[in-house]
Amino acid sequence: MRRRIFALATTAAVVVGGAMTMVLPPAYAAAACTVDYTITREWSGGFWAELTVTNLGSSVTDWWLRFRQVYGQVITMGYDRLPDGYTLGSGELYPVTTLRAPAGSTLATGASVTVRFGGNYWGPDPEPTDWVLSGQPCDGDVASPPPSSPPASSPPPSSPPPPSSPPVSGSPRPSPTPSPLPGGPSVALTSPLPDDFFAAPGVIPIRAEATAATAGRRIERVEFRERGTLLAVDTTAPYAFDWRGVPPNTGTRITATAYDSSGAQATAEVRGIRVLPPQVPGAAPALKAFGNRIRTVTTDPRPYRPRGIIRSAVPGECAWGPIRWDGPVDDASVAALRARGVDAVRVVLSDTCYTYTGSPTDRANRVGYLDEAARYVDRLARAGITPIVSLRQSDESAARNFWGAVAEVFGDDNAVVLDISPDSFPALGGADPGVVWTCWRDGGPACLGTGLPTFGVQEQIRLLRVRGAFNLVLAAGIDGGNDLSRWLEYRPADPGGRSVAAAWRVDDRSACATPACWQSTLLPVAAQVPLVATDVSAGPAAPTFVRRTVTWLDRHGIGHLRR
């Protein structure tokens, strides 16, 4: 599982050479080329796919590959991870999509190119069709290019490459559930929830509620299926099945179909159900929120409460080169932290690299910056230390790009926690508390002109989920994260992951820096949701503040990270 973090950076590479020593059966075969298209991960509203095109015909220069999305899928992710100089887009030709190599590129006979990209969908998610390599069909069933595409003798018109993290409009639409026929039964899956994940070897509790809508009829049976394959049949309520021994997967679908005594039926479906690969011995576990506790997603689930430190990337201009950290980050230092009992490190990054300018150099810097951070995150996780990825935010547009990129890099590793707290969010001052807290949660145009951020935590959560990151999320309150007084009242919803915890920050100069304030403010929050103190620090004038604070937090079962 851990290595898949870096697959995002390494699979989008050009593979050029002679015949391969081993060739897997391609998904499509033709005289001109073959295309192997694999969905590597799927969730309730999106997917990651890997595409390999192999040229079986004559060498082609200035080549392009065109394909058609058959059910409205939209490619929204992975542009930064394409090979250098490549573009992928539709423009006015949507749903026809074109992968274009850099000008002058040659794809020799027998050579292959592999790219990885992701997108969103709203109904079925079938593979693309109508593959055409520089005017020559890759599929024997395609006699000529579709009418909406350019003539085979000329390449399709270019469309400008999208920004590194293109905007996503709207929340992911829920998976369609067939409506029951008039007078027919109703059925709902209550477990698992969409995009839920389980430990391997998997035991997935499947639960359904079914009701006959017409008097005199009864529910005769409920059939449970996984991608059409029958798993079990239950004839008595409560309708349930424990699916045991489920192997690791990258996202599957489960349906429940209820039949009443008249033969009428109705079906409910949940998507994106994952069983994680077995945990590597000694590595940090996947985490999820359960009630007001964080628990491990392991074969023996246990409560998790972090006791850790903070490691920050030193702010600076976005430039190619190693990240400057405020402390050592090599293997020896990570091992030393673990030996001291540290089980979490908050990794504070900068959004400096994520202001989109369209410069190829900036693109390389963005990828290099996050990849280097990912290597440190990987070292921590392999050593059994939970990485908590956080952001020092300076620009809201850049922050959106940053979290979109973070979702792409860390979204398949649920051992990584994402701290989305806006550390610069102001205090109430003399403002209306309702306005301030609404802007904290919702952001949006209503916050323009107020001096308050317009990128609310609700939108950050939605952005992560729509891009497939169902990691545990931490969200601190206003006043730089120190004020949680109305956090529960404005608690952000989590339509996809349902795994959001509260975060809190404090130093000796904070407004809420006394046990009396903690008692009245923190404990009500901790009674309902997990709470983590993600930054406990003090200046030289208060040498005992950190020790006294973490002692109080330990006494009340609240995890903490200190400077």
PDB file of N, CA, C and O in Angstrom, residues 324-386:
ATOM      1  N   ARG A 324      13.893  22.623   2.648  1.00  0.00           N
ATOM      2  CA  ARG A 324      14.597  22.936   3.893  1.00  0.00           C
ATOM      3  C   ARG A 324      13.623  22.717   5.046  1.00  0.00           C
ATOM      4  O   ARG A 324      12.591  23.359   5.139  1.00  0.00           O
ATOM      5  N   TRP A 325      13.955  21.771   5.925  1.00  0.00           N
ATOM      6  CA  TRP A 325      13.119  21.452   7.080  1.00  0.00           C
ATOM      7  C   TRP A 325      13.699  22.107   8.328  1.00  0.00           C
ATOM      8  O   TRP A 325      14.888  22.439   8.376  1.00  0.00           O
ATOM      9  N   ASP A 326      12.852  22.243   9.341  1.00  0.00           N
ATOM     10  CA  ASP A 326      13.334  22.849  10.587  1.00  0.00           C
ATOM     11  C   ASP A 326      13.948  21.818  11.527  1.00  0.00           C
ATOM     12  O   ASP A 326      14.167  22.085  12.703  1.00  0.00           O
ATOM     13  N   GLY A 327      14.236  20.646  11.017  1.00  0.00           N
ATOM     14  CA  GLY A 327      14.880  19.596  11.790  1.00  0.00           C
ATOM     15  C   GLY A 327      15.226  18.443  10.868  1.00  0.00           C
ATOM     16  O   GLY A 327      14.828  18.422   9.700  1.00  0.00           O
ATOM     17  N   PRO A 328      15.950  17.450  11.370  1.00  0.00           N
ATOM     18  CA  PRO A 328      16.352  16.327  10.517  1.00  0.00           C
ATOM     19  C   PRO A 328      15.151  15.452  10.129  1.00  0.00           C
ATOM     20  O   PRO A 328      14.217  15.268  10.908  1.00  0.00           O
ATOM     21  N   VAL A 329      15.201  14.903   8.907  1.00  0.00           N
ATOM     22  CA  VAL A 329      14.089  14.089   8.407  1.00  0.00           C
ATOM     23  C   VAL A 329      14.574  12.770   7.814  1.00  0.00           C
ATOM     24  O   VAL A 329      13.817  12.072   7.156  1.00  0.00           O
ATOM     25  N   ASP A 330      15.832  12.410   8.049  1.00  0.00           N
ATOM     26  CA  ASP A 330      16.363  11.182   7.460  1.00  0.00           C
ATOM     27  C   ASP A 330      15.915   9.962   8.269  1.00  0.00           C
ATOM     28  O   ASP A 330      15.224  10.076   9.291  1.00  0.00           O
ATOM     29  N   ASP A 331      16.303   8.776   7.801  1.00  0.00           N
ATOM     30  CA  ASP A 331      15.886   7.537   8.446  1.00  0.00           C
ATOM     31  C   ASP A 331      16.342   7.475   9.903  1.00  0.00           C
ATOM     32  O   ASP A 331      15.605   7.011  10.779  1.00  0.00           O
ATOM     33  N   ALA A 332      17.574   7.925  10.160  1.00  0.00           N
ATOM     34  CA  ALA A 332      18.088   7.863  11.532  1.00  0.00           C
ATOM     35  C   ALA A 332      17.264   8.732  12.473  1.00  0.00           C
ATOM     36  O   ALA A 332      16.959   8.333  13.614  1.00  0.00           O
ATOM     37  N   SER A 333      16.890   9.934  12.012  1.00  0.00           N
ATOM     38  CA  SER A 333      16.104  10.818  12.877  1.00  0.00           C
ATOM     39  C   SER A 333      14.703  10.260  13.101  1.00  0.00           C
ATOM     40  O   SER A 333      14.143  10.394  14.200  1.00  0.00           O
ATOM     41  N   VAL A 334      14.130   9.645  12.069  1.00  0.00           N
ATOM     42  CA  VAL A 334      12.806   9.036  12.233  1.00  0.00           C
ATOM     43  C   VAL A 334      12.874   7.892  13.238  1.00  0.00           C
ATOM     44  O   VAL A 334      12.005   7.751  14.111  1.00  0.00           O
ATOM     45  N   ALA A 335      13.904   7.061  13.129  1.00  0.00           N
ATOM     46  CA  ALA A 335      14.057   5.955  14.087  1.00  0.00           C
ATOM     47  C   ALA A 335      14.247   6.488  15.500  1.00  0.00           C
ATOM     48  O   ALA A 335      13.729   5.904  16.475  1.00  0.00           O
ATOM     49  N   ALA A 336      14.976   7.594  15.640  1.00  0.00           N
ATOM     50  CA  ALA A 336      15.185   8.176  16.970  1.00  0.00           C
ATOM     51  C   ALA A 336      13.876   8.686  17.557  1.00  0.00           C
ATOM     52  O   ALA A 336      13.623   8.543  18.766  1.00  0.00           O
ATOM     53  N   LEU A 337      13.026   9.279  16.730  1.00  0.00           N
ATOM     54  CA  LEU A 337      11.721   9.727  17.207  1.00  0.00           C
ATOM     55  C   LEU A 337      10.903   8.551  17.709  1.00  0.00           C
ATOM     56  O   LEU A 337      10.265   8.619  18.774  1.00  0.00           O
ATOM     57  N   ARG A 338      10.897   7.467  16.944  1.00  0.00           N
ATOM     58  CA  ARG A 338      10.105   6.296  17.350  1.00  0.00           C
ATOM     59  C   ARG A 338      10.635   5.722  18.656  1.00  0.00           C
ATOM     60  O   ARG A 338       9.857   5.295  19.518  1.00  0.00           O
ATOM     61  N   ALA A 339      11.954   5.725  18.815  1.00  0.00           N
ATOM     62  CA  ALA A 339      12.549   5.206  20.044  1.00  0.00           C
ATOM     63  C   ALA A 339      12.151   6.043  21.249  1.00  0.00           C
ATOM     64  O   ALA A 339      12.083   5.527  22.380  1.00  0.00           O
ATOM     65  N   ARG A 340      11.865   7.346  21.028  1.00  0.00           N
ATOM     66  CA  ARG A 340      11.430   8.227  22.119  1.00  0.00           C
ATOM     67  C   ARG A 340       9.953   8.075  22.434  1.00  0.00           C
ATOM     68  O   ARG A 340       9.440   8.713  23.355  1.00  0.00           O
ATOM     69  N   GLY A 341       9.245   7.274  21.670  1.00  0.00           N
ATOM     70  CA  GLY A 341       7.820   7.092  21.910  1.00  0.00           C
ATOM     71  C   GLY A 341       6.930   7.992  21.085  1.00  0.00           C
ATOM     72  O   GLY A 341       5.703   8.010  21.282  1.00  0.00           O
ATOM     73  N   VAL A 342       7.504   8.752  20.144  1.00  0.00           N
ATOM     74  CA  VAL A 342       6.702   9.602  19.264  1.00  0.00           C
ATOM     75  C   VAL A 342       5.934   8.716  18.295  1.00  0.00           C
ATOM     76  O   VAL A 342       6.526   7.876  17.610  1.00  0.00           O
ATOM     77  N   ASP A 343       4.614   8.887  18.233  1.00  0.00           N
ATOM     78  CA  ASP A 343       3.827   8.066  17.305  1.00  0.00           C
ATOM     79  C   ASP A 343       3.076   8.905  16.274  1.00  0.00           C
ATOM     80  O   ASP A 343       2.241   8.376  15.539  1.00  0.00           O
ATOM     81  N   ALA A 344       3.354  10.216  16.204  1.00  0.00           N
ATOM     82  CA  ALA A 344       2.741  11.075  15.193  1.00  0.00           C
ATOM     83  C   ALA A 344       3.640  12.271  14.939  1.00  0.00           C
ATOM     84  O   ALA A 344       4.264  12.796  15.877  1.00  0.00           O
ATOM     85  N   VAL A 345       3.716  12.704  13.687  1.00  0.00           N
ATOM     86  CA  VAL A 345       4.447  13.921  13.320  1.00  0.00           C
ATOM     87  C   VAL A 345       3.549  14.723  12.399  1.00  0.00           C
ATOM     88  O   VAL A 345       3.063  14.218  11.380  1.00  0.00           O
ATOM     89  N   ARG A 346       3.322  15.976  12.776  1.00  0.00           N
ATOM     90  CA  ARG A 346       2.586  16.883  11.905  1.00  0.00           C
ATOM     91  C   ARG A 346       3.576  17.520  10.936  1.00  0.00           C
ATOM     92  O   ARG A 346       4.497  18.227  11.343  1.00  0.00           O
ATOM     93  N   VAL A 347       3.387  17.232   9.647  1.00  0.00           N
ATOM     94  CA  VAL A 347       4.273  17.692   8.595  1.00  0.00           C
ATOM     95  C   VAL A 347       3.644  18.936   7.974  1.00  0.00           C
ATOM     96  O   VAL A 347       2.636  18.847   7.261  1.00  0.00           O
ATOM     97  N   VAL A 348       4.205  20.107   8.277  1.00  0.00           N
ATOM     98  CA  VAL A 348       3.628  21.374   7.839  1.00  0.00           C
ATOM     99  C   VAL A 348       4.311  21.803   6.536  1.00  0.00           C
ATOM    100  O   VAL A 348       5.517  22.067   6.508  1.00  0.00           O
ATOM    101  N   LEU A 349       3.519  21.875   5.466  1.00  0.00           N
ATOM    102  CA  LEU A 349       4.040  22.244   4.153  1.00  0.00           C
ATOM    103  C   LEU A 349       3.565  23.647   3.778  1.00  0.00           C
ATOM    104  O   LEU A 349       2.779  24.258   4.497  1.00  0.00           O
ATOM    105  N   SER A 350       4.044  24.136   2.645  1.00  0.00           N
ATOM    106  CA  SER A 350       3.717  25.480   2.182  1.00  0.00           C
ATOM    107  C   SER A 350       2.982  25.398   0.853  1.00  0.00           C
ATOM    108  O   SER A 350       3.220  24.481   0.060  1.00  0.00           O
ATOM    109  N   ASP A 351       2.092  26.354   0.615  1.00  0.00           N
ATOM    110  CA  ASP A 351       1.388  26.395  -0.674  1.00  0.00           C
ATOM    111  C   ASP A 351       2.107  27.268  -1.697  1.00  0.00           C
ATOM    112  O   ASP A 351       1.570  27.561  -2.764  1.00  0.00           O
ATOM    113  N   THR A 352       3.341  27.673  -1.397  1.00  0.00           N
ATOM    114  CA  THR A 352       4.063  28.594  -2.274  1.00  0.00           C
ATOM    115  C   THR A 352       4.163  28.054  -3.698  1.00  0.00           C
ATOM    116  O   THR A 352       4.070  28.808  -4.675  1.00  0.00           O
ATOM    117  N   CYS A 353       4.357  26.744  -3.836  1.00  0.00           N
ATOM    118  CA  CYS A 353       4.542  26.153  -5.161  1.00  0.00           C
ATOM    119  C   CYS A 353       3.241  26.002  -5.928  1.00  0.00           C
ATOM    120  O   CYS A 353       3.278  25.583  -7.088  1.00  0.00           O
ATOM    121  N   TYR A 354       2.108  26.289  -5.323  1.00  0.00           N
ATOM    122  CA  TYR A 354       0.837  25.892  -5.921  1.00  0.00           C
ATOM    123  C   TYR A 354       0.032  27.052  -6.496  1.00  0.00           C
ATOM    124  O   TYR A 354      -1.132  26.892  -6.822  1.00  0.00           O
ATOM    125  N   THR A 355       0.662  28.222  -6.636  1.00  0.00           N
ATOM    126  CA  THR A 355       0.030  29.310  -7.366  1.00  0.00           C
ATOM    127  C   THR A 355       0.241  29.049  -8.845  1.00  0.00           C
ATOM    128  O   THR A 355       1.368  29.072  -9.344  1.00  0.00           O
ATOM    129  N   TYR A 356      -0.820  28.760  -9.579  1.00  0.00           N
ATOM    130  CA  TYR A 356      -0.698  28.314 -10.961  1.00  0.00           C
ATOM    131  C   TYR A 356      -0.283  29.461 -11.873  1.00  0.00           C
ATOM    132  O   TYR A 356      -0.929  30.510 -11.911  1.00  0.00           O
ATOM    133  N   THR A 357       0.806  29.256 -12.599  1.00  0.00           N
ATOM    134  CA  THR A 357       1.261  30.247 -13.558  1.00  0.00           C
ATOM    135  C   THR A 357       1.328  29.696 -14.971  1.00  0.00           C
ATOM    136  O   THR A 357       1.496  30.448 -15.927  1.00  0.00           O
ATOM    137  N   GLY A 358       1.215  28.381 -15.111  1.00  0.00           N
ATOM    138  CA  GLY A 358       1.325  27.760 -16.423  1.00  0.00           C
ATOM    139  C   GLY A 358       2.752  27.466 -16.828  1.00  0.00           C
ATOM    140  O   GLY A 358       2.996  26.898 -17.894  1.00  0.00           O
ATOM    141  N   SER A 359       3.709  27.822 -16.006  1.00  0.00           N
ATOM    142  CA  SER A 359       5.112  27.607 -16.334  1.00  0.00           C
ATOM    143  C   SER A 359       5.475  26.134 -16.170  1.00  0.00           C
ATOM    144  O   SER A 359       5.183  25.539 -15.137  1.00  0.00           O
ATOM    145  N   PRO A 360       6.128  25.522 -17.182  1.00  0.00           N
ATOM    146  CA  PRO A 360       6.587  24.134 -17.023  1.00  0.00           C
ATOM    147  C   PRO A 360       7.527  23.964 -15.834  1.00  0.00           C
ATOM    148  O   PRO A 360       7.526  22.935 -15.181  1.00  0.00           O
ATOM    149  N   THR A 361       8.325  25.012 -15.551  1.00  0.00           N
ATOM    150  CA  THR A 361       9.220  24.935 -14.401  1.00  0.00           C
ATOM    151  C   THR A 361       8.431  24.857 -13.106  1.00  0.00           C
ATOM    152  O   THR A 361       8.755  24.069 -12.203  1.00  0.00           O
ATOM    153  N   ASP A 362       7.379  25.676 -13.003  1.00  0.00           N
ATOM    154  CA  ASP A 362       6.539  25.620 -11.807  1.00  0.00           C
ATOM    155  C   ASP A 362       5.906  24.241 -11.654  1.00  0.00           C
ATOM    156  O   ASP A 362       5.788  23.716 -10.541  1.00  0.00           O
ATOM    157  N   ARG A 363       5.479  23.664 -12.758  1.00  0.00           N
ATOM    158  CA  ARG A 363       4.881  22.317 -12.711  1.00  0.00           C
ATOM    159  C   ARG A 363       5.881  21.314 -12.144  1.00  0.00           C
ATOM    160  O   ARG A 363       5.551  20.521 -11.265  1.00  0.00           O
ATOM    161  N   ALA A 364       7.111  21.351 -12.637  1.00  0.00           N
ATOM    162  CA  ALA A 364       8.141  20.440 -12.131  1.00  0.00           C
ATOM    163  C   ALA A 364       8.413  20.684 -10.656  1.00  0.00           C
ATOM    164  O   ALA A 364       8.606  19.743  -9.881  1.00  0.00           O
ATOM    165  N   ASN A 365       8.435  21.958 -10.253  1.00  0.00           N
ATOM    166  CA  ASN A 365       8.676  22.270  -8.848  1.00  0.00           C
ATOM    167  C   ASN A 365       7.562  21.756  -7.957  1.00  0.00           C
ATOM    168  O   ASN A 365       7.804  21.255  -6.857  1.00  0.00           O
ATOM    169  N   ARG A 366       6.311  21.918  -8.405  1.00  0.00           N
ATOM    170  CA  ARG A 366       5.176  21.417  -7.612  1.00  0.00           C
ATOM    171  C   ARG A 366       5.295  19.913  -7.394  1.00  0.00           C
ATOM    172  O   ARG A 366       5.150  19.415  -6.280  1.00  0.00           O
ATOM    173  N   VAL A 367       5.531  19.187  -8.485  1.00  0.00           N
ATOM    174  CA  VAL A 367       5.636  17.735  -8.390  1.00  0.00           C
ATOM    175  C   VAL A 367       6.811  17.340  -7.506  1.00  0.00           C
ATOM    176  O   VAL A 367       6.693  16.487  -6.621  1.00  0.00           O
ATOM    177  N   GLY A 368       7.966  17.987  -7.719  1.00  0.00           N
ATOM    178  CA  GLY A 368       9.137  17.653  -6.925  1.00  0.00           C
ATOM    179  C   GLY A 368       8.956  17.954  -5.449  1.00  0.00           C
ATOM    180  O   GLY A 368       9.391  17.188  -4.586  1.00  0.00           O
ATOM    181  N   TYR A 369       8.311  19.095  -5.144  1.00  0.00           N
ATOM    182  CA  TYR A 369       8.084  19.493  -3.754  1.00  0.00           C
ATOM    183  C   TYR A 369       7.226  18.455  -3.023  1.00  0.00           C
ATOM    184  O   TYR A 369       7.588  17.979  -1.934  1.00  0.00           O
ATOM    185  N   LEU A 370       6.098  18.101  -3.606  1.00  0.00           N
ATOM    186  CA  LEU A 370       5.198  17.175  -2.925  1.00  0.00           C
ATOM    187  C   LEU A 370       5.771  15.762  -2.903  1.00  0.00           C
ATOM    188  O   LEU A 370       5.562  15.016  -1.940  1.00  0.00           O
ATOM    189  N   ASP A 371       6.519  15.379  -3.935  1.00  0.00           N
ATOM    190  CA  ASP A 371       7.132  14.058  -3.924  1.00  0.00           C
ATOM    191  C   ASP A 371       8.179  13.935  -2.819  1.00  0.00           C
ATOM    192  O   ASP A 371       8.298  12.894  -2.177  1.00  0.00           O
ATOM    193  N   GLU A 372       8.961  15.015  -2.610  1.00  0.00           N
ATOM    194  CA  GLU A 372       9.939  14.952  -1.525  1.00  0.00           C
ATOM    195  C   GLU A 372       9.237  14.876  -0.175  1.00  0.00           C
ATOM    196  O   GLU A 372       9.644  14.119   0.716  1.00  0.00           O
ATOM    197  N   ALA A 373       8.162  15.649  -0.019  1.00  0.00           N
ATOM    198  CA  ALA A 373       7.394  15.559   1.221  1.00  0.00           C
ATOM    199  C   ALA A 373       6.819  14.153   1.390  1.00  0.00           C
ATOM    200  O   ALA A 373       6.792  13.602   2.507  1.00  0.00           O
ATOM    201  N   ALA A 374       6.365  13.545   0.279  1.00  0.00           N
ATOM    202  CA  ALA A 374       5.801  12.196   0.349  1.00  0.00           C
ATOM    203  C   ALA A 374       6.850  11.176   0.773  1.00  0.00           C
ATOM    204  O   ALA A 374       6.543  10.199   1.467  1.00  0.00           O
ATOM    205  N   ARG A 375       8.087  11.385   0.365  1.00  0.00           N
ATOM    206  CA  ARG A 375       9.133  10.452   0.793  1.00  0.00           C
ATOM    207  C   ARG A 375       9.351  10.526   2.304  1.00  0.00           C
ATOM    208  O   ARG A 375       9.581   9.496   2.959  1.00  0.00           O
ATOM    209  N   TYR A 376       9.276  11.748   2.872  1.00  0.00           N
ATOM    210  CA  TYR A 376       9.384  11.871   4.329  1.00  0.00           C
ATOM    211  C   TYR A 376       8.171  11.240   5.006  1.00  0.00           C
ATOM    212  O   TYR A 376       8.295  10.500   5.992  1.00  0.00           O
ATOM    213  N   VAL A 377       6.987  11.496   4.479  1.00  0.00           N
ATOM    214  CA  VAL A 377       5.766  10.889   5.013  1.00  0.00           C
ATOM    215  C   VAL A 377       5.882   9.365   4.983  1.00  0.00           C
ATOM    216  O   VAL A 377       5.495   8.667   5.929  1.00  0.00           O
ATOM    217  N   ASP A 378       6.430   8.827   3.911  1.00  0.00           N
ATOM    218  CA  ASP A 378       6.594   7.377   3.791  1.00  0.00           C
ATOM    219  C   ASP A 378       7.561   6.837   4.835  1.00  0.00           C
ATOM    220  O   ASP A 378       7.334   5.789   5.442  1.00  0.00           O
ATOM    221  N   ARG A 379       8.662   7.570   5.084  1.00  0.00           N
ATOM    222  CA  ARG A 379       9.606   7.120   6.111  1.00  0.00           C
ATOM    223  C   ARG A 379       8.948   7.082   7.481  1.00  0.00           C
ATOM    224  O   ARG A 379       9.155   6.151   8.268  1.00  0.00           O
ATOM    225  N   LEU A 380       8.155   8.113   7.770  1.00  0.00           N
ATOM    226  CA  LEU A 380       7.449   8.131   9.059  1.00  0.00           C
ATOM    227  C   LEU A 380       6.503   6.945   9.182  1.00  0.00           C
ATOM    228  O   LEU A 380       6.499   6.232  10.197  1.00  0.00           O
ATOM    229  N   ALA A 381       5.683   6.728   8.151  1.00  0.00           N
ATOM    230  CA  ALA A 381       4.670   5.676   8.225  1.00  0.00           C
ATOM    231  C   ALA A 381       5.307   4.303   8.334  1.00  0.00           C
ATOM    232  O   ALA A 381       4.820   3.433   9.071  1.00  0.00           O
ATOM    233  N   ARG A 382       6.388   4.067   7.600  1.00  0.00           N
ATOM    234  CA  ARG A 382       7.058   2.772   7.677  1.00  0.00           C
ATOM    235  C   ARG A 382       7.622   2.519   9.065  1.00  0.00           C
ATOM    236  O   ARG A 382       7.748   1.371   9.502  1.00  0.00           O
ATOM    237  N   ALA A 383       7.977   3.594   9.776  1.00  0.00           N
ATOM    238  CA  ALA A 383       8.524   3.454  11.128  1.00  0.00           C
ATOM    239  C   ALA A 383       7.436   3.357  12.196  1.00  0.00           C
ATOM    240  O   ALA A 383       7.748   3.282  13.390  1.00  0.00           O
ATOM    241  N   GLY A 384       6.163   3.387  11.795  1.00  0.00           N
ATOM    242  CA  GLY A 384       5.078   3.293  12.755  1.00  0.00           C
ATOM    243  C   GLY A 384       4.624   4.626  13.298  1.00  0.00           C
ATOM    244  O   GLY A 384       3.905   4.677  14.305  1.00  0.00           O
ATOM    245  N   ILE A 385       5.023   5.722  12.651  1.00  0.00           N
ATOM    246  CA  ILE A 385       4.654   7.073  13.080  1.00  0.00           C
ATOM    247  C   ILE A 385       3.586   7.610  12.141  1.00  0.00           C
ATOM    248  O   ILE A 385       3.788   7.665  10.921  1.00  0.00           O
ATOM    249  N   THR A 386       2.453   8.022  12.700  1.00  0.00           N
ATOM    250  CA  THR A 386       1.367   8.557  11.882  1.00  0.00           C
ATOM    251  C   THR A 386       1.736   9.919  11.318  1.00  0.00           C
ATOM    252  O   THR A 386       2.022  10.854  12.070  1.00  0.00           O
TER     253      THR A 386
END
